[in-house]
Short mmCIF file of C-alpha atoms in Angstrom, two decimals:
data_model
loop_
_atom_site.label_atom_id
_atom_site.label_comp_id
_atom_site.label_asym_id
_atom_site.label_seq_id
_atom_site.Cartn_x
_atom_site.Cartn_y
_atom_site.Cartn_z
CA MET A 9 101.81 64.78 98.01
CA ARG A 10 101.95 66.02 101.45
CA GLY A 11 98.84 65.64 103.29
CA GLY A 12 97.69 62.79 101.20
CA ARG A 13 96.26 64.92 98.46
CA ALA A 14 95.19 63.30 95.25
CA ARG A 15 97.50 63.69 92.25
CA LEU A 16 96.88 66.96 90.27
CA ARG A 17 94.95 66.41 87.27
CA THR A 18 96.34 67.72 83.90
CA ARG A 19 93.86 69.38 81.28
CA ALA A 20 94.47 66.37 79.12
CA GLU A 21 93.22 64.18 81.67
CA THR A 22 90.02 66.11 82.38
CA GLY A 23 89.42 67.44 79.01
CA ASN A 24 87.73 70.95 78.70
CA ILE A 25 86.49 71.68 82.27
CA THR A 26 83.02 73.31 82.52
CA GLN A 27 82.82 75.89 85.07
CA ARG A 28 81.35 74.70 88.38
CA LYS A 29 78.85 76.75 90.33
CA LYS A 30 80.39 78.42 93.52
CA GLY A 31 79.72 76.12 96.44
CA THR A 32 80.13 72.83 94.70
CA HIS A 33 83.73 72.26 95.07
CA ASP A 34 83.71 69.13 97.01
CA MET A 35 87.36 68.44 96.59
CA GLY A 36 88.83 71.79 95.92
CA TYR A 37 89.37 74.61 93.27
CA THR A 38 90.77 74.80 89.88
CA VAL A 39 93.62 77.28 89.85
CA ALA A 40 95.86 78.43 87.07
CA VAL A 41 99.21 80.21 87.83
CA LEU A 42 100.19 82.73 84.91
CA GLY A 43 103.63 83.57 84.52
CA ALA A 44 104.65 80.26 86.13
CA THR A 45 108.15 80.26 84.82
CA GLY A 46 109.25 83.59 86.59
CA ALA A 47 110.56 83.85 89.83
CA VAL A 48 107.35 85.08 91.62
CA GLY A 49 105.35 82.42 89.44
CA ARG A 50 107.53 79.62 90.87
CA GLU A 51 107.14 80.84 94.25
CA ILE A 52 103.40 81.13 93.92
CA LEU A 53 103.41 77.32 92.89
CA ASN A 54 105.73 76.54 96.03
CA ILE A 55 103.53 78.33 98.28
CA LEU A 56 100.25 76.76 97.17
CA ALA A 57 101.83 73.34 97.89
CA GLU A 58 103.35 74.37 101.18
CA ARG A 59 100.32 75.70 102.29
CA GLU A 60 98.17 72.91 101.03
CA PHE A 61 95.76 75.50 99.14
CA PRO A 62 92.58 73.55 98.44
CA ALA A 63 93.05 72.72 94.66
CA ASP A 64 92.14 69.68 92.84
CA ALA A 65 93.84 71.03 89.70
CA VAL A 66 96.59 73.52 89.05
CA TYR A 67 97.78 74.62 85.55
CA ALA A 68 100.91 76.52 85.00
CA LEU A 69 100.53 79.17 82.20
CA ALA A 70 103.32 81.13 80.45
CA SER A 71 104.34 82.38 76.91
CA GLY A 72 104.68 80.00 73.91
CA ARG A 73 108.17 79.85 74.40
CA SER A 74 107.86 78.04 77.44
CA HIS A 75 105.21 75.60 76.31
CA GLY A 76 106.11 71.93 77.32
CA LYS A 77 108.73 72.79 79.92
CA ARG A 78 108.19 71.57 83.57
CA VAL A 79 108.06 73.38 86.61
CA THR A 80 108.18 72.06 90.34
CA TYR A 81 104.85 71.91 92.63
CA GLY A 82 105.59 70.95 96.01
CA GLU A 83 108.19 68.13 96.89
CA ASP A 84 107.35 65.53 94.45
CA SER A 85 105.22 66.78 91.58
CA GLU A 86 105.75 68.70 88.36
CA LEU A 87 103.53 70.68 86.11
CA THR A 88 103.91 71.00 82.28
CA ILE A 89 103.71 74.48 81.06
CA GLN A 90 101.10 75.38 78.87
CA ASP A 91 100.80 78.30 76.38
CA VAL A 92 98.41 80.92 77.81
CA GLY A 93 97.50 81.97 74.33
CA GLU A 94 95.96 78.54 73.61
CA PHE A 95 94.56 78.20 77.26
CA ASP A 96 90.99 77.82 77.83
CA PHE A 97 90.13 79.63 81.16
CA ARG A 98 86.52 78.18 81.21
CA GLY A 99 86.37 76.05 84.35
CA VAL A 100 89.20 77.85 86.10
CA ASP A 101 88.12 79.33 89.43
CA ILE A 102 91.09 81.37 90.54
CA VAL A 103 94.01 82.67 88.30
CA LEU A 104 97.11 83.92 90.13
CA SER A 105 98.79 86.04 87.63
CA SER A 106 102.44 87.55 87.70
CA PRO A 107 103.59 87.55 84.01
CA GLY A 108 104.28 91.28 83.59
CA SER A 109 101.76 94.15 83.07
CA LYS A 110 101.27 93.85 79.26
CA VAL A 111 100.44 90.21 79.42
CA SER A 112 98.13 90.72 82.31
CA ALA A 113 96.49 93.73 80.76
CA GLU A 114 95.46 91.26 77.97
CA TYR A 115 94.58 88.02 79.79
CA ALA A 116 93.40 89.11 83.18
CA PRO A 117 90.06 90.42 81.77
CA LYS A 118 89.88 87.40 79.58
CA ALA A 119 89.93 84.94 82.52
CA ALA A 120 87.56 87.11 84.47
CA GLU A 121 85.18 87.09 81.46
CA ALA A 122 85.44 83.37 81.40
CA GLY A 123 84.41 83.34 85.13
CA ALA A 124 87.66 83.11 86.96
CA VAL A 125 88.54 85.40 89.84
CA VAL A 126 92.13 86.84 88.95
CA ILE A 127 94.52 87.79 91.46
CA ASP A 128 96.95 89.92 89.76
CA ASN A 129 100.64 90.65 91.13
CA THR A 130 101.55 93.27 88.46
CA SER A 131 101.25 97.08 88.70
CA HIS A 132 98.44 97.26 85.83
CA PHE A 133 95.19 97.18 87.97
CA ARG A 134 96.44 98.43 91.21
CA MET A 135 95.20 101.81 91.13
CA GLU A 136 91.97 101.22 89.09
CA PRO A 137 89.09 102.39 91.47
CA ASP A 138 87.02 99.28 90.92
CA VAL A 139 89.91 96.97 91.62
CA PRO A 140 90.42 96.07 95.07
CA LEU A 141 94.05 96.27 96.19
CA ILE A 142 94.64 94.12 99.17
CA VAL A 143 96.74 93.07 101.91
CA PRO A 144 95.04 90.40 103.81
CA GLU A 145 95.99 91.45 107.25
CA VAL A 146 95.50 95.12 106.62
CA ASN A 147 92.31 95.69 104.54
CA PRO A 148 90.33 92.26 104.25
CA GLY A 149 86.95 93.87 104.00
CA ALA A 150 87.99 95.41 100.79
CA LEU A 151 88.17 92.19 98.93
CA ALA A 152 84.39 92.19 98.76
CA GLY A 153 85.03 94.50 95.81
CA TYR A 154 86.21 91.81 93.63
CA THR A 155 82.79 91.15 92.16
CA LYS A 156 83.05 94.37 90.23
CA ARG A 157 85.73 93.21 87.69
CA GLY A 158 86.43 89.71 88.81
CA ILE A 159 89.90 90.97 89.29
CA VAL A 160 91.97 91.75 92.72
CA ALA A 161 95.33 93.36 92.61
CA ASN A 162 98.33 92.49 94.59
CA PRO A 163 100.22 95.74 95.88
CA ASN A 164 103.85 96.66 94.96
CA CYS A 165 106.54 94.62 97.33
CA SER A 166 107.89 97.44 99.13
CA THR A 167 104.35 98.70 99.92
CA ILE A 168 103.09 95.43 101.24
CA GLN A 169 105.66 95.12 104.06
CA MET A 170 105.29 98.73 104.75
CA VAL A 171 101.65 98.98 105.27
CA LEU A 172 101.75 95.71 107.32
CA ALA A 173 104.12 97.39 109.66
CA LEU A 174 102.11 100.61 109.76
CA LYS A 175 98.56 98.96 110.39
CA PRO A 176 98.94 98.17 113.92
CA LEU A 177 100.66 101.52 114.76
CA HIS A 178 97.91 103.55 112.75
CA GLU A 179 95.08 101.88 114.83
CA LEU A 180 97.07 102.72 117.90
CA ALA A 181 97.76 106.48 117.40
CA THR A 182 96.92 107.42 113.75
CA ILE A 183 99.65 107.99 111.41
CA ARG A 184 100.31 111.59 110.10
CA ARG A 185 103.41 111.14 107.87
CA VAL A 186 105.74 108.35 107.01
CA VAL A 187 109.39 109.07 105.53
CA VAL A 188 110.74 106.02 104.22
CA SER A 189 114.07 104.78 102.51
CA THR A 190 114.10 101.36 100.88
CA TYR A 191 116.85 99.05 100.30
CA GLN A 192 115.55 96.81 97.45
CA ALA A 193 116.96 93.53 96.31
CA THR A 194 117.72 92.78 92.52
CA SER A 195 115.02 89.87 92.66
CA GLY A 196 112.59 92.93 92.57
CA SER A 197 113.39 93.32 88.89
CA GLY A 198 113.49 89.65 87.94
CA LYS A 199 115.97 86.91 87.18
CA ALA A 200 118.15 88.73 84.49
CA ALA A 201 118.83 91.49 87.20
CA MET A 202 119.89 88.93 89.66
CA ASP A 203 122.08 87.54 87.04
CA GLU A 204 123.50 90.80 86.23
CA LEU A 205 124.45 91.31 89.84
CA PHE A 206 126.01 87.75 90.02
CA ASN A 207 127.96 88.41 86.83
CA GLN A 208 129.20 91.92 87.56
CA THR A 209 130.54 90.56 90.94
CA ARG A 210 132.40 87.73 89.55
CA GLY A 211 133.76 89.76 86.76
CA ILE A 212 134.79 92.51 89.25
CA TYR A 213 137.08 89.91 91.15
CA MET A 214 138.36 88.86 87.53
CA ASN A 215 139.41 92.69 86.73
CA GLU A 216 136.71 92.64 83.81
CA PRO A 217 134.66 95.77 83.43
CA ALA A 218 130.94 96.00 84.38
CA GLN A 219 128.57 96.15 81.63
CA PRO A 220 125.11 97.38 82.94
CA GLN A 221 122.09 96.11 80.88
CA GLU A 222 119.31 95.62 83.32
CA TYR A 223 120.33 98.83 85.50
CA PRO A 224 121.42 102.29 84.30
CA LYS A 225 124.67 101.71 86.53
CA GLN A 226 126.75 98.94 87.81
CA ILE A 227 124.81 97.37 90.59
CA ALA A 228 127.50 95.14 91.95
CA PHE A 229 129.21 96.62 95.23
CA ASN A 230 126.67 99.66 94.69
CA ALA A 231 123.26 101.21 95.52
CA ILE A 232 121.38 102.89 92.76
CA PRO A 233 118.72 105.52 93.98
CA HIS A 234 116.23 104.81 90.83
CA ILE A 235 113.75 102.19 90.68
CA ASP A 236 111.32 102.22 87.80
CA SER A 237 111.07 105.12 85.58
CA PHE A 238 111.31 108.94 86.38
CA MET A 239 108.53 111.13 86.85
CA ASP A 240 108.02 114.86 86.01
CA ASP A 241 108.40 115.85 89.71
CA GLY A 242 111.54 114.04 90.01
CA SER A 243 110.17 110.91 91.82
CA THR A 244 110.25 107.60 90.33
CA LYS A 245 107.37 105.36 89.65
CA GLU A 246 108.24 102.91 92.42
CA GLU A 247 108.12 105.76 95.02
CA TRP A 248 104.71 106.98 93.39
CA LYS A 249 103.21 103.35 93.98
CA MET A 250 104.43 103.47 97.48
CA VAL A 251 102.55 106.77 98.07
CA HIS A 252 99.42 105.93 96.33
CA GLU A 253 98.96 102.40 97.23
CA THR A 254 99.53 103.09 100.84
CA ARG A 255 96.57 105.66 100.69
CA LYS A 256 94.29 103.16 98.96
CA ILE A 257 95.18 100.33 101.22
CA LEU A 258 95.68 102.11 104.67
CA ASP A 259 94.39 105.64 104.75
CA PRO A 260 94.09 108.28 102.19
CA ASP A 261 95.11 110.78 104.67
CA VAL A 262 98.58 109.41 105.32
CA ARG A 263 101.22 111.27 103.71
CA VAL A 264 104.29 109.17 102.59
CA ALA A 265 107.63 110.55 101.57
CA PRO A 266 109.81 107.54 99.97
CA THR A 267 113.24 107.10 98.37
CA CYS A 268 113.53 103.93 96.66
CA VAL A 269 117.19 102.30 96.30
CA ARG A 270 118.17 99.33 94.58
CA ILE A 271 121.18 97.63 96.55
CA ALA A 272 123.56 94.84 95.69
CA THR A 273 121.58 91.81 97.20
CA PHE A 274 119.61 89.11 95.68
CA ILE A 275 116.53 88.42 97.96
CA GLY A 276 115.01 90.42 100.73
CA HIS A 277 113.71 94.38 100.91
CA GLY A 278 114.78 96.46 103.80
CA GLU A 279 113.01 99.73 104.60
CA SER A 280 113.95 102.48 107.03
CA LEU A 281 111.14 104.30 108.49
CA ASN A 282 110.35 107.77 110.50
CA VAL A 283 106.71 107.68 111.41
CA GLU A 284 104.89 110.66 112.74
CA PHE A 285 101.59 110.29 114.73
CA GLU A 286 98.80 112.47 115.41
CA ASP A 287 98.69 111.07 119.15
CA GLU A 288 101.18 110.42 121.64
CA ILE A 289 102.97 106.81 121.45
CA ASP A 290 105.62 105.14 123.11
CA GLU A 291 108.00 102.45 122.50
CA THR A 292 106.71 99.91 124.67
CA SER A 293 102.95 100.25 123.49
CA ALA A 294 104.06 100.39 119.85
CA ALA A 295 106.19 97.07 120.25
CA ASP A 296 103.40 95.39 121.98
CA ALA A 297 100.71 96.24 119.10
CA LEU A 298 103.38 95.08 116.41
CA ARG A 299 104.08 91.60 118.41
CA GLU A 300 100.23 90.98 118.49
CA PHE A 301 99.76 91.74 114.76
CA PRO A 302 99.47 88.83 112.34
CA GLY A 303 102.39 88.41 110.02
CA ILE A 304 104.74 90.50 112.02
CA SER A 305 107.77 89.53 114.26
CA VAL A 306 109.60 91.85 116.43
CA VAL A 307 113.26 91.06 116.95
CA ASP A 308 114.69 93.98 118.51
CA HIS A 309 117.82 93.69 120.91
CA ARG A 310 119.69 96.85 121.53
CA GLU A 311 123.13 94.79 121.20
CA ASP A 312 125.47 94.03 118.38
CA GLY A 313 123.39 91.73 115.77
CA GLY A 314 120.17 92.06 117.74
CA TYR A 315 118.21 92.92 114.58
CA VAL A 316 117.12 91.19 111.19
CA THR A 317 118.83 91.98 107.91
CA PRO A 318 117.50 91.18 104.18
CA TYR A 319 119.80 88.26 103.90
CA GLU A 320 118.41 86.66 107.15
CA CYS A 321 114.74 87.16 105.90
CA ALA A 322 115.11 85.17 102.83
CA GLY A 323 112.71 82.25 102.77
CA GLU A 324 110.75 83.44 105.79
CA ASP A 325 106.96 84.51 105.72
CA ALA A 326 106.94 87.29 108.30
CA VAL A 327 107.62 91.06 108.20
CA PHE A 328 110.33 91.66 110.65
CA ILE A 329 110.59 94.77 112.68
CA SER A 330 113.90 95.87 114.38
CA ARG A 331 115.63 99.01 115.80
CA LEU A 332 112.47 100.44 117.08
CA ARG A 333 113.13 103.66 118.89
CA ARG A 334 111.75 107.16 119.60
CA ASP A 335 112.28 109.88 116.84
CA PRO A 336 113.18 113.05 118.85
CA THR A 337 112.66 115.38 115.63
CA VAL A 338 108.90 115.29 115.99
CA ASP A 339 106.32 115.54 118.75
CA ASN A 340 105.04 112.07 118.20
CA GLY A 341 107.54 110.16 116.20
CA LEU A 342 108.75 106.60 115.96
CA ALA A 343 111.82 105.22 113.75
CA PHE A 344 112.53 101.61 112.78
CA TRP A 345 113.85 98.97 110.58
CA CYS A 346 111.66 96.62 108.58
CA VAL A 347 112.85 93.55 106.41
CA SER A 348 110.76 91.10 104.32
CA ASP A 349 111.30 88.55 101.59
CA ASN A 350 110.08 90.30 98.61
CA LEU A 351 109.35 87.18 96.54
CA ARG A 352 107.38 85.88 99.47
CA LYS A 353 105.34 88.22 101.68
CA GLY A 354 106.12 91.07 99.01
CA ALA A 355 104.46 88.90 96.11
CA ALA A 356 103.76 85.42 96.04
CA LEU A 357 102.82 84.70 99.60
CA ASN A 358 100.49 87.73 99.74
CA THR A 359 98.98 86.53 96.46
CA VAL A 360 98.14 83.23 97.97
CA GLN A 361 96.89 84.68 101.10
CA ILE A 362 94.34 86.71 99.13
CA ALA A 363 93.38 83.56 97.25
CA GLU A 364 92.91 81.84 100.68
CA LEU A 365 90.71 85.06 102.05
CA LEU A 366 88.73 84.44 98.76
CA VAL A 367 88.00 81.02 99.11
CA GLU A 368 87.10 81.29 103.08
CA GLN A 369 84.87 84.36 102.92
CA HIS A 370 83.55 84.44 99.32
CA LEU A 371 83.79 81.37 97.17
CA ARG A 372 82.24 78.78 99.48
#
C-alpha cells in the first residue's frame, strides 16, 4: 500500500467489530462504502486510497446481487463486496453512501442507529432541516449539525461546483441573482446511461436506429433539456435541487434560475453562469478572489483554447473557471464558464472531503 499502510482487514479476519469510543482510534477509522459497485462508489474507494484516508478497515457494500465480487482499492488492493442486507454496522465509524435514494433511505438510518456517521451522496436527505448539506470549502461550520441524526448529505453534482464558484464572489460583493445553464455528462445518470451514449454513437455510424432507454430522446449527437422528473411549474427536479440546495448551503436570499441540460459527453459537467451582485464588482477583483479560494483553478486566456472544457477536467479535483467577463445587461454583473469532474468533486471527492473534515474537527 502507498505510504506503508497496513493491509486492510476484512470482516472475516476481525470478527464482529465492537464500536470503539471516539478518540480511541490509534491506527485509523473503520469505513464502509455503500454502493461500492457503482461509478461513484468505485470513485470513492479510489479517492480514499489516493488521499490516504486514515482507515484501518474499509468494507465494500452493495446489494446481494454483487456479493462476492471484487472491487479495487488503491493501486494494489482489492475488497470483496458484502451484501448490505447482511452487514452489521456496529463498529463502523463512517459510512460513505451512494447506492440510490431508496436504498439509502433504508440503510442510512440503520447505520446511524448503530453508531456510524453516514455521509450520503443521494438526494434523499438533502433538504431535511436537521441534516447538514455540506461543501467543505463553502459551509464547513454546518457539519456540526451531524449529531442530530448521524447523517450528513452530499449535495447534487451541479450544485457543488456552482456554489464553490459562487462562494468567494458572494463574500466579495453579495450575490443577488444567478442565471445558470448546465451541460451535464451522462455519467450523472449512471453507467447504463454512459453505455447508452456509447452504443447509440456506434450504432449511428453503422446506420442503426437509436433506441432510447435511459433517456426520453436520443442522447448521441444531441442535447436534452430535461434532467430528472418534471414538476408542476414546468421546471425539472434537477433544477429544483440547484435552487433549494444553493439556498441551504450558500444563502437563503440568493435567487437561482437554472436550466439543466444533458449532453453527449461521458464525464465532466459544464455550467454557464450570469451573476448579478448587490455591490459593485470588477473582473480583476473577482478573478483574484476565485484564484485564492481553495478548490478553484482559474484558467482564463482570451485566445483560442484559453479555457477548460468538460473533457479536459475529467480526473481532476478542481472546479475550473474560464471566460470571466462583465455582464453589461445589469448594473453589477459577471458572466463565466465553470467545469468540474462530476464523479469527483461533484460526488466522490466531496464525500471524502466531508469525511476528512469530520475526522479533523469532530471525531478525534
